[in-house]
Coordinates of C-alpha atoms and ligand atoms in Angstrom, one line a residue:
X1 CA -3.2 20.2 5.2
X2 CA -5.4 20.9 1.7
X3 CA -6.3 17.1 2.0
X4 CA -7.1 15.0 5.2
X5 CA -6.9 12.1 3.3
X6 CA -2.9 13.1 2.5
X7 CA -0.8 11.0 5.2
X8 CA 0.2 14.5 7.9
X9 CA 3.3 14.6 9.2
X10 CA 2.4 16.6 11.7
X11 CA -0.9 17.3 13.4
X12 CA -3.1 19.6 11.5
X13 CA -5.3 20.8 14.3
X14 CA -2.3 22.0 16.4
X15 CA -1.5 24.2 13.8
X16 CA -4.6 26.5 13.0
X17 CA -2.7 28.9 11.3
X18 CA -2.4 28.8 7.1
X19 CA 0.6 27.6 5.1
X20 CA 0.4 31.4 3.4
X21 CA 0.5 33.0 7.6
X22 CA 3.1 30.4 9.0
X23 CA 4.9 31.0 5.8
X24 CA 4.9 35.7 6.6
X25 CA 5.8 34.7 10.7
X26 CA 9.4 32.6 9.2
X27 CA 9.5 35.4 6.8
X28 CA 9.4 38.2 9.9
X29 CA 10.5 36.1 12.7
X30 CA 14.1 37.5 13.8
X31 CA 15.5 34.9 13.5
X32 CA 17.6 32.7 10.9
X33 CA 14.6 30.6 9.5
X34 CA 16.1 27.8 6.9
X35 CA 13.8 26.3 3.3
X36 CA 15.1 22.4 2.4
X37 CA 14.2 21.6 -1.4
X38 CA 12.0 19.3 -1.7
X39 CA 10.7 18.0 -5.5
X40 CA 8.3 15.6 -4.8
X41 CA 5.5 14.4 -2.1
X42 CA 8.2 11.3 -0.8
X43 CA 11.0 14.3 -0.5
X44 CA 8.8 16.9 0.7
X45 CA 7.4 14.6 3.1
X46 CA 11.1 13.3 4.4
X47 CA 12.6 17.1 4.5
X48 CA 9.2 18.2 7.1
X49 CA 9.3 15.2 9.5
X50 CA 13.1 15.8 9.6
X51 CA 11.9 19.4 11.2
X52 CA 12.1 22.3 8.5
X53 CA 9.4 24.9 9.1
X54 CA 9.4 25.3 5.2
X55 CA 10.1 24.0 2.3
X56 CA 11.4 25.2 -1.2
X57 CA 10.5 24.0 -4.4
X58 CA 13.1 24.4 -6.7
X59 CA 13.4 24.7 -10.6
X60 CA 16.1 23.1 -11.0
X61 CA 15.1 20.1 -8.8
X62 CA 11.5 19.6 -9.8
X63 CA 12.8 19.7 -13.5
X64 CA 15.7 17.1 -12.9
X65 CA 13.7 15.4 -11.0
X66 CA 11.7 14.8 -13.9
X67 CA 14.5 14.6 -16.1
X68 CA 14.2 17.5 -18.0
X69 CA 16.6 20.8 -17.5
X70 CA 15.4 24.0 -15.5
X71 CA 15.0 26.0 -18.7
X72 CA 11.5 25.8 -18.7
X73 CA 11.3 22.6 -20.4
X74 CA 8.9 21.4 -18.0
X75 CA 5.7 23.1 -18.6
X76 CA 4.2 24.9 -14.9
X77 CA 1.1 23.3 -15.2
X78 CA 3.6 20.3 -14.3
X79 CA 5.5 21.7 -12.0
X80 CA 1.9 22.5 -10.4
X81 CA 0.8 18.8 -10.2
X82 CA 3.8 17.7 -8.5
X83 CA 3.3 20.8 -6.2
X84 CA 0.3 19.3 -5.5
X85 CA 1.5 16.3 -4.1
X86 CA 3.8 18.1 -1.9
X87 CA 2.0 20.2 -0.9
X88 CA -0.7 17.2 0.0
X89 CA 2.2 15.5 1.6
X90 CA 3.0 17.6 4.3
X91 CA 1.8 20.7 6.5
X92 CA 4.5 22.9 6.4
X93 CA 4.6 26.1 4.2
X94 CA 5.7 25.8 0.7
X95 CA 7.7 28.2 -1.3
X96 CA 7.9 27.8 -5.2
X97 CA 11.0 28.9 -6.9
X98 CA 8.5 30.0 -9.9
X99 CA 11.3 31.0 -12.3
X100 CA 10.5 33.9 -14.5
X101 CA 6.6 33.5 -13.6
X102 CA 5.7 31.4 -16.9
X103 CA 5.5 34.9 -18.9
X104 CA 4.6 38.3 -18.6
X105 CA 2.1 40.3 -15.7
X106 CA -0.6 38.0 -17.4
X107 CA 1.2 34.4 -16.6
X108 CA 2.4 35.8 -13.2
X109 CA -1.5 36.2 -11.7
X110 CA -3.0 33.4 -13.0
X111 CA 0.0 31.5 -11.4
X112 CA -0.7 33.2 -8.5
X113 CA -4.5 32.6 -8.4
X114 CA -3.4 29.0 -9.1
X115 CA -0.5 28.3 -6.4
X116 CA -3.2 29.8 -3.5
X117 CA -5.7 27.1 -4.6
X118 CA -3.4 24.7 -4.4
X119 CA -2.1 25.3 -1.2
X120 CA 1.4 26.7 -1.5
X121 CA 2.2 29.4 0.6
X122 CA 4.5 31.8 -1.7
X123 CA 6.4 32.0 -5.3
X124 CA 9.4 33.6 -5.8
X125 CA 9.9 35.2 -9.2
X126 CA 13.2 36.1 -10.8
X127 CA 14.4 38.8 -12.9
X128 CA 14.8 37.3 -16.3
X129 CA 12.5 36.3 -19.6
X130 CA 11.4 33.0 -20.3
X131 CA 12.3 30.9 -20.9
X132 CA 15.4 31.2 -18.2
X133 CA 18.3 29.5 -17.4
X134 CA 20.0 28.2 -14.4
X135 CA 22.0 31.0 -12.5
X136 CA 24.9 28.5 -12.6
X137 CA 25.6 28.5 -16.1
X138 CA 27.5 31.4 -18.2
X139 CA 25.5 33.3 -15.6
X140 CA 27.3 36.4 -17.0
X141 CA 25.5 35.6 -20.7
X142 CA 22.1 35.9 -19.1
X143 CA 19.9 38.7 -19.8
X144 CA 17.8 40.2 -17.3
X145 CA 14.4 42.0 -17.2
X146 CA 13.2 45.2 -17.6
X147 CA 12.9 46.5 -14.7
X148 CA 9.4 48.3 -15.2
X149 CA 8.7 45.5 -17.5
X150 CA 9.5 43.1 -14.1
X151 CA 7.7 45.2 -11.8
X152 CA 4.4 44.8 -13.9
X153 CA 4.6 40.7 -13.3
X154 CA 5.2 41.8 -8.9
X155 CA 1.7 44.5 -9.1
X156 CA 0.2 41.6 -11.2
X157 CA 1.1 38.9 -8.5
X158 CA -0.2 40.5 -5.6
X159 CA -3.1 42.6 -7.1
X160 CA -3.8 38.5 -8.3
X161 CA -3.8 37.5 -4.7
X162 CA -6.6 36.2 -2.4
X163 CA -5.4 35.8 0.5
X164 CA -3.7 38.8 1.9
X165 CA -0.4 37.2 3.8
X166 CA 0.5 35.2 0.2
X167 CA 4.1 36.5 -0.9
X168 CA 5.3 37.1 -3.5
X169 CA 9.1 37.4 -2.9
X170 CA 11.9 39.0 -6.0
X171 CA 14.6 37.4 -7.1
X172 CA 17.9 40.0 -8.2
X173 CA 20.3 38.1 -10.1
X174 CA 22.4 41.7 -11.2
X175 CA 25.0 39.3 -9.8
X176 CA 24.6 37.1 -11.3
X177 CA 24.5 38.5 -14.9
X178 CA 28.3 40.7 -14.2
X179 CA 26.2 43.7 -12.5
X180 CA 27.6 45.3 -9.4
X181 CA 26.1 46.4 -6.5
X182 CA 24.6 49.5 -8.2
X183 CA 22.6 47.5 -10.1
X184 CA 21.6 45.0 -7.4
X185 CA 19.9 47.9 -4.8
X186 CA 18.6 49.4 -8.1
X187 CA 16.2 46.7 -8.9
X188 CA 15.3 45.9 -5.2
X189 CA 14.1 49.2 -4.6
X190 CA 12.2 48.9 -7.9
X191 CA 10.3 45.3 -7.2
X192 CA 10.0 46.7 -3.4
X193 CA 8.0 49.9 -4.6
X194 CA 5.8 47.2 -6.8
X195 CA 4.9 45.3 -3.6
X196 CA 7.5 42.8 -3.5
X197 CA 7.4 40.2 0.2
X198 CA 11.3 39.7 0.2
X199 CA 14.4 40.0 -1.8
X200 CA 16.1 36.6 -2.8
X201 CA 19.8 38.0 -3.5
X202 CA 21.3 35.5 -5.3
X203 CA 25.5 34.9 -5.9
X204 CA 27.5 32.3 -7.5
X205 CA 30.8 33.3 -5.8
X206 CA 32.6 31.3 -3.2
X207 CA 32.5 33.2 -0.5
X208 CA 29.1 35.4 0.5
X209 CA 30.8 38.8 -0.3
X210 CA 28.2 40.0 -2.7
X211 CA 25.1 39.0 -0.7
X212 CA 26.3 40.4 2.5
X213 CA 27.6 43.7 0.8
X214 CA 23.7 43.7 -0.4
X215 CA 22.6 43.2 2.9
X216 CA 24.5 46.7 4.5
X217 CA 22.9 48.4 2.2
X218 CA 19.7 47.1 1.9
X219 CA 19.0 46.3 5.9
X220 CA 15.6 45.7 7.4
X221 CA 13.8 47.8 4.1
X222 CA 12.0 44.2 3.7
X223 CA 13.1 40.8 4.6
X224 CA 16.2 39.0 2.4
X225 CA 16.1 35.6 1.5
X226 CA 19.5 33.8 0.7
X227 CA 20.2 30.2 -1.2
X228 CA 23.7 29.7 -0.4
X229 CA 25.1 26.7 -2.5
X230 CA 28.3 28.1 -3.6
X231 CA 29.1 29.9 -0.7
X232 CA 28.1 26.4 1.2
X233 CA 32.1 26.5 3.3
X234 CA 30.6 30.2 5.1
X235 CA 29.5 29.1 8.6
X236 CA 25.7 30.0 9.1
X237 CA 27.0 32.3 11.8
X238 CA 27.9 34.3 9.3
X239 CA 24.4 34.5 7.9
X240 CA 22.8 35.1 11.0
X241 CA 24.9 38.2 12.3
X242 CA 24.3 39.7 9.5
X243 CA 20.4 39.4 9.6
X244 CA 19.3 37.0 6.7
X245 CA 16.0 36.3 6.6
X246 CA 15.8 33.1 5.0
X247 CA 18.5 30.8 4.2
X248 CA 17.8 28.1 1.6
X249 CA 19.6 25.0 1.2
X250 CA 17.8 24.7 -2.5
X251 CA 18.8 21.7 -3.6
X252 CA 20.1 18.5 -1.7
X253 CA 17.7 16.6 -1.0
X254 CA 18.4 15.3 -5.0
X255 CA 22.4 15.6 -4.7
X256 CA 22.1 13.3 -1.4
X257 CA 19.6 10.4 -3.4
X258 CA 22.1 10.9 -6.7
X259 CA 25.3 9.5 -5.3
X260 CA 22.9 7.0 -3.7
X261 CA 20.9 5.5 -6.9
X262 CA 24.1 5.3 -9.1
X263 CA 25.5 3.2 -6.3
X264 CA 22.9 0.9 -5.7
X265 CA 21.8 1.1 -9.5
X266 CA 26.0 0.0 -10.2
X267 CA 26.2 -2.6 -7.5
X268 CA 23.2 -4.1 -8.9
X269 CA 24.7 -4.2 -12.3
X270 CA 27.6 -5.6 -11.4
X271 CA 26.3 -8.0 -8.5
X272 CA 23.4 -9.4 -10.1
X273 CA 21.8 -10.1 -6.9
X274 CA 19.8 -8.0 -4.7
X275 CA 21.8 -9.3 -1.1
X276 CA 24.6 -7.3 -1.9
X277 CA 22.1 -3.7 -1.2
X278 CA 19.9 -4.8 0.5
X279 CA 21.7 -2.8 3.6
X280 CA 21.8 -0.4 2.2
X281 CA 18.3 0.5 1.0
X282 CA 15.8 2.0 2.8
X283 CA 13.0 -1.2 3.8
X284 CA 9.7 -2.0 1.9
X285 CA 8.1 -0.9 5.1
X286 CA 9.7 2.8 5.3
X287 CA 8.3 3.2 1.9
X288 CA 5.3 2.4 3.1
X289 CA 5.5 4.6 6.1
X290 CA 6.0 7.7 4.5
X291 CA 2.9 7.2 1.9
X292 CA 1.1 7.4 5.6
X293 CA -0.5 3.6 4.4
X294 CA -1.2 3.6 8.7
X295 CA -3.8 5.7 7.5
X296 CA -5.3 4.4 4.6
X297 CA -6.1 0.9 7.0
X298 CA -7.6 2.9 9.6
X299 CA -9.9 4.8 7.7
X300 CA -10.5 1.3 5.8
X301 CA -11.3 0.1 9.2
X302 CA -13.9 3.2 9.8
X303 CA -15.4 3.9 6.3
X304 CA -15.4 -0.3 4.1
X305 CA -18.6 -2.8 5.4
X306 CA -17.5 -5.0 7.6
X307 CA -16.4 -7.8 5.9
X308 CA -15.5 -11.4 7.1
X309 CA -11.4 -12.5 6.5
X310 CA -10.9 -14.0 3.0
X311 CA -12.4 -17.8 3.8
X312 CA -9.8 -20.6 4.9
X313 CA -9.2 -24.0 3.5
X314 CA -7.6 -27.0 6.0
X315 CA -7.1 -29.7 3.5
X316 CA -6.8 -33.2 5.5
X317 CA -4.2 -35.2 3.5
X318 CA -2.0 -37.4 6.5
X319 CA -2.9 -40.8 5.3
X320 CA -1.3 -42.7 2.9
X321 CA -3.4 -44.4 1.1
X322 CA -2.1 -48.2 1.7
X323 CA -4.6 -49.4 -0.6
X324 CA -3.0 -47.6 -3.8
X325 CA 0.1 -50.1 -3.0
X326 CA 3.0 -48.6 -4.3
X327 CA 1.5 -45.9 -6.0
X328 CA 2.1 -44.8 -2.6
X329 CA 5.5 -45.8 -1.1
X330 CA 7.0 -42.7 -1.8
X331 CA 4.4 -40.2 -1.1
X332 CA 0.5 -39.7 0.5
X333 CA -2.3 -40.0 -1.9
X334 CA -2.8 -36.7 -1.9
X335 CA 0.3 -36.6 -4.6
X336 CA -0.8 -39.1 -6.4
X337 CA -1.3 -37.9 -9.9
X338 CA -4.3 -37.9 -12.3
X339 CA -4.0 -36.4 -15.5
X340 CA -0.8 -35.2 -15.0
X341 CA -1.1 -33.4 -11.3
X342 CA -1.4 -34.7 -7.8
X343 CA -4.4 -34.9 -6.8
X344 CA -3.8 -32.3 -4.3
X345 CA -3.4 -30.2 -7.0
X346 CA -6.7 -30.9 -8.0
X347 CA -8.0 -29.7 -5.4
X348 CA -6.8 -26.8 -4.7
X349 CA -7.2 -25.8 -8.8
X350 CA -11.1 -26.3 -7.2
X351 CA -10.6 -23.8 -4.1
X352 CA -9.0 -21.1 -6.2
X353 CA -11.6 -21.0 -8.6
X354 CA -14.0 -20.0 -6.3
X355 CA -12.1 -17.3 -5.2
X356 CA -10.4 -19.1 -2.5
X357 CA -6.4 -19.0 -1.7
X358 CA -5.6 -19.9 1.9
X359 CA -4.6 -23.6 2.0
X360 CA -3.5 -25.2 4.7
X361 CA -2.3 -29.1 4.1
X362 CA -2.3 -31.0 7.4
X363 CA 0.5 -33.5 5.9
X364 CA 1.3 -36.6 8.1
X365 CA 3.0 -39.7 5.5
X366 CA 6.2 -38.3 4.0
X367 CA 5.3 -35.2 4.7
X368 CA 8.2 -33.6 2.1
X369 CA 6.6 -35.1 -0.6
X370 CA 4.0 -32.7 -0.5
X371 CA 5.1 -29.4 -1.1
X372 CA 3.2 -27.6 -3.5
X373 CA 3.5 -24.1 -3.9
X374 CA 1.7 -21.4 -2.8
X375 CA 0.4 -23.6 0.8
X376 CA 0.5 -23.4 3.9
X377 CA 1.5 -26.8 6.1
X378 CA 1.4 -28.4 9.2
X379 CA 2.4 -31.8 10.1
X380 CA 0.5 -34.3 12.3
X381 CA 3.3 -36.7 13.2
X382 CA 1.0 -39.2 14.8
X383 CA -0.7 -39.6 12.1
X384 CA -0.2 -43.3 12.1
X385 CA -2.3 -43.8 15.3
X386 CA -4.3 -41.2 14.9
X387 CA -8.0 -40.0 13.4
X388 CA -9.2 -36.9 11.0
X389 CA -10.0 -35.0 14.6
X390 CA -5.6 -34.8 15.4
X391 CA -5.3 -33.7 12.0
X392 CA -8.2 -31.2 12.0
X393 CA -7.0 -29.8 15.8
X394 CA -3.0 -29.7 14.0
X395 CA -4.4 -27.3 11.5
X396 CA -6.4 -25.1 14.6
X397 CA -3.7 -24.6 16.7
X398 CA -1.6 -23.9 13.7
X399 CA -4.0 -20.6 12.9
X400 CA -5.6 -18.8 15.4
X401 CA -7.5 -16.6 13.1
X402 CA -11.0 -17.1 13.9
X403 CA -11.8 -13.7 11.4
X404 CA -12.8 -16.0 8.0
X405 CA -15.3 -19.0 7.1
X406 CA -12.5 -22.8 7.5
X407 CA -13.7 -25.3 4.6
X408 CA -12.7 -28.6 5.9
X409 CA -11.7 -31.1 2.6
X410 CA -10.3 -34.2 2.3
X411 CA -7.1 -34.7 0.1
X412 CA -8.0 -37.3 -2.0
X413 CA -11.7 -36.2 -2.9
X414 CA -11.7 -34.3 -6.0
X415 CA -15.0 -32.2 -7.0
X416 CA -16.0 -30.0 -9.6
X417 CA -16.0 -25.9 -8.2
X418 CA -19.6 -25.4 -8.0
X419 CA -19.7 -27.6 -4.7
X420 CA -17.6 -25.1 -3.1
X421 CA -19.9 -22.1 -4.3
X422 CA -23.2 -24.1 -3.5
X423 CA -22.0 -24.7 0.4
X424 CA -20.8 -21.2 0.4
X425 CA -24.0 -20.4 -0.2
X426 CA -26.5 -21.1 3.0
X427 CA -25.7 -18.5 6.3
X428 CA -25.4 -21.2 7.8
X429 CA -23.1 -22.3 11.6
X430 CA -22.1 -25.1 10.0
X431 CA -22.8 -26.9 6.6
X432 CA -22.0 -29.5 4.6
X433 CA -22.5 -31.2 1.1
X434 CA -24.9 -34.4 0.9
X435 CA -24.5 -36.3 -2.2
X436 CA -28.3 -38.0 -3.2
X437 CA -26.8 -41.2 -4.9
X438 CA -25.8 -42.7 -2.0
X439 CA -26.4 -46.5 -3.9
X440 CA -23.2 -45.4 -6.0
X441 CA -21.0 -46.1 -3.2
X442 CA -23.1 -49.3 -1.7
X443 CA -22.1 -50.6 -5.5
X444 CA -18.6 -49.7 -5.2
X445 CA -18.3 -51.7 -1.9
X446 CA -16.7 -48.6 0.1
X447 CA -17.6 -47.4 3.4
X448 CA -18.8 -44.2 3.1
X449 CA -20.2 -41.6 5.7
X450 CA -24.2 -41.6 5.3
X451 CA -26.1 -39.2 6.9
X452 CA -29.9 -38.9 8.5
X453 CA -31.3 -35.9 7.6
X454 CA -34.1 -34.2 8.5
X455 CA -36.1 -34.2 5.5
X456 CA -34.8 -36.5 2.3
X457 CA -33.8 -34.9 -1.5
X458 CA -36.5 -33.7 -2.9
X459 CA -37.7 -30.8 -5.2
X460 CA -39.2 -29.1 -2.0
X461 CA -36.9 -30.1 -0.4
X462 CA -34.6 -27.0 -2.6
X463 CA -36.9 -24.6 -0.6
X464 CA -36.2 -25.9 3.1
X465 CA -33.4 -25.5 4.8
X466 CA -32.5 -29.4 5.3
X467 CA -30.4 -30.2 8.8
X468 CA -28.3 -33.1 9.4
X469 CA -29.7 -35.9 12.1
X470 CA -26.6 -38.6 12.2
X471 CA -23.4 -38.6 10.3
X472 CA -22.0 -42.2 10.4
X473 CA -20.9 -45.4 8.2
X474 CA -23.2 -47.8 9.5
X475 CA -26.5 -45.5 9.0
X476 CA -29.5 -48.0 8.0
X477 CA -30.6 -48.6 4.2
X478 CA -34.2 -46.8 5.4
X479 CA -32.8 -44.0 7.3
X480 CA -29.9 -43.1 4.8
X481 CA -30.7 -39.8 2.7
X482 CA -27.3 -39.3 1.3
X483 CA -23.3 -39.4 1.6
X484 CA -21.5 -37.3 3.1
X485 CA -19.2 -35.9 0.2
X486 CA -16.4 -34.8 3.3
X487 CA -16.5 -30.7 2.7
X488 CA -17.7 -28.8 6.2
X489 CA -18.0 -25.3 5.9
X490 CA -17.3 -23.7 9.6
X491 CA -18.5 -19.7 9.4
X492 CA -16.0 -17.3 11.1
X493 CA -18.9 -16.8 14.1
X494 CA -18.7 -20.9 14.9
X495 CA -15.2 -21.5 14.8
X496 CA -14.5 -20.5 18.7
X497 CA -17.9 -23.3 19.0
X498 CA -15.9 -25.9 16.4
X499 CA -12.2 -25.4 18.9
X500 CA -14.3 -26.1 22.3
X501 CA -15.9 -28.9 20.2
X502 CA -12.7 -30.6 18.8
X503 CA -10.8 -30.0 22.0
X504 CA -13.4 -31.8 24.1
X505 CA -13.9 -34.8 21.6
X506 CA -9.7 -34.9 22.0
X507 CA -9.7 -35.6 25.9
X508 CA -12.2 -38.4 25.3
X509 CA -10.6 -41.5 25.2
X510 CA -11.8 -42.7 21.6
X511 CA -10.9 -39.0 20.6
X512 CA -7.3 -39.6 18.9
X513 CA -8.7 -41.8 16.6
X514 CA -11.9 -39.8 16.2
X515 CA -13.4 -39.4 12.5
X516 CA -14.6 -36.5 11.1
X517 CA -18.0 -37.4 10.7
X518 CA -18.0 -38.4 14.8
X519 CA -17.6 -34.7 14.6
X520 CA -20.7 -33.8 12.8
X521 CA -22.7 -36.2 14.6
X522 CA -21.2 -34.4 18.0
X523 CA -22.2 -30.6 16.9
X524 CA -25.9 -32.0 16.4
X525 CA -25.4 -33.9 19.8
X526 CA -24.5 -30.9 20.8
X527 CA -27.5 -28.9 19.7
X528 CA -26.0 -27.0 16.3
X529 CA -27.9 -26.7 13.3
X530 CA -25.6 -28.1 10.6
X531 CA -27.0 -27.4 7.3
X532 CA -27.0 -29.7 4.9
X533 CA -26.5 -28.9 0.5
X534 CA -28.1 -31.9 -1.9
X535 CA -26.8 -32.3 -5.2
X536 CA -25.8 -35.1 -6.8
X537 CA -22.3 -36.7 -8.4
X538 CA -19.3 -34.8 -9.7
X539 CA -16.9 -35.3 -6.9
X540 CA -14.9 -38.8 -6.6
X541 CA -13.0 -40.1 -3.4
X542 CA -9.9 -41.5 -4.3
X543 CA -10.0 -44.5 -2.3
X544 CA -8.4 -47.3 -4.8
X545 CA -7.0 -48.0 -8.0
X546 CA -10.1 -48.5 -9.6
X547 CA -11.1 -45.1 -8.4
X548 CA -7.6 -43.5 -10.1
X549 CA -8.6 -44.5 -13.1
X550 CA -12.2 -43.3 -12.8
X551 CA -10.4 -39.7 -11.5
X552 CA -8.6 -40.2 -14.7
X553 CA -11.8 -39.1 -16.0
X554 CA -13.1 -37.6 -13.9
X555 CA -10.5 -35.0 -13.9
Ligands
SPV601 C1 17.1 26.5 -8.0 O1 16.9 25.5 -6.7 O2 15.9 26.3 -8.7 C2 17.7 28.0 -7.9 C3 18.0 28.0 -7.1 O3 17.3 29.1 -8.5 S1 19.8 28.2 -8.2 O4 20.0 26.8 -9.1 O5 20.8 28.5 -7.2 O6 20.0 28.8 -9.0
MG602 MG1 15.3 28.0 -9.3

């Protein structure tokens, strides 16, 4: 394969010979060999996978896939471009249907050079004049090239090739243009003398009469190639016995695709739903396979710097929030509206703004009412009798992925996006955000998770790794350094340890009702470093109707 990054059907290491050499072997093998038409990368790959030892890049189908006529309407460089994709997608030799060579001797020698550069094994040129017309369209009216002039194309092409095994097949169109066997033989003889590597004898008859007559006279002077499109009913055995070198199935992949595409298009236009065609079309994963997607995934593993997976979030939103009264009669607190959107939507938006989109919500009270799109959901059916730790465990049990960082948030705490960014910053196993303005919660008379840390907030502390010492509701004022805002980030490497601590805490009698601050204190008690990021304000814990009013102005 010329492109090591391309998907390959066969192991290139098992194919030591150049494609040009392998084409030669097909041309000279004692067996009848077959080439299948291909007109782009994916059809070439399909042809190789089916077992074809070589492919025919036919002018009819290459032009048709571009939606133009087989009359040199696609430029030769456009053909070349497509060939490059076909070569990249395969390992077998490709014989290009080079029409007339796209001009005179000069165009042919340039074509040969370009084909060699792109890994095309061989070219076939036909003895007509540019621009050509497909042989099956008014063949008798077609003008044949002057023999000497055509021989100059062959000679120039042969002189131009750098790889001795590159082949130039010359196509005799005498039968197509209404001439007889004599003219066909005269031309074949001249082309052979000019250096042609094989003759493609073409016929538009429904029987192989002309090509068999030619082969009988020509014998084994050089390999003879046929395109049995019109005499398709002929048993292949006849070609074998006659001693042809290669039979080309010249347009059958495109012709197979056309009725399949037409049927699919008509059904979709009529039925206006995808169900009606799903069983008749290839699954998308088959496209991926043909494109060699797995090779790219492997290469990414080899070449790309190792990164943790995409961060994920668990939002604990099981509780009703009864202090909100009627507002939570039919939905939990996380779905109560603030500025036209549920609290949960504000939380999701903040995480999304920080580039995090894998969010799992732990539901409990009225789970059916928590249904924002694009989120994962896990239910804690025992939410009424259990604490936050059980809800966290439900989420951890539902997702075994320990390859990415985990954020834990409350479903009733809204916040500015920078809070998440600041939590992401320290490369710590565990980190939390602490509001230095803890007096605020005291003033509002609500319960809060207070923290005591390795040092209080100060300008100086900005440069230090501040560590959590304890987190509880009952930390005496003199020891309080702030209020935990309910955000915890766990680095991917520490997730297995988090799972262990959660499991062991839950095994204790008080574990079923434990809150997250119990978890934090337990982590510290076990010698884990829980890094503290100090901040002030810019978050809101919605516990009461007054909070809700405040949230309206905050959000
Ligand atoms: C082609 O496949 O483009 C050929 C063969 O040249 S034919 O269409 O039969 O002329
Ligand atoms: Mg053609």
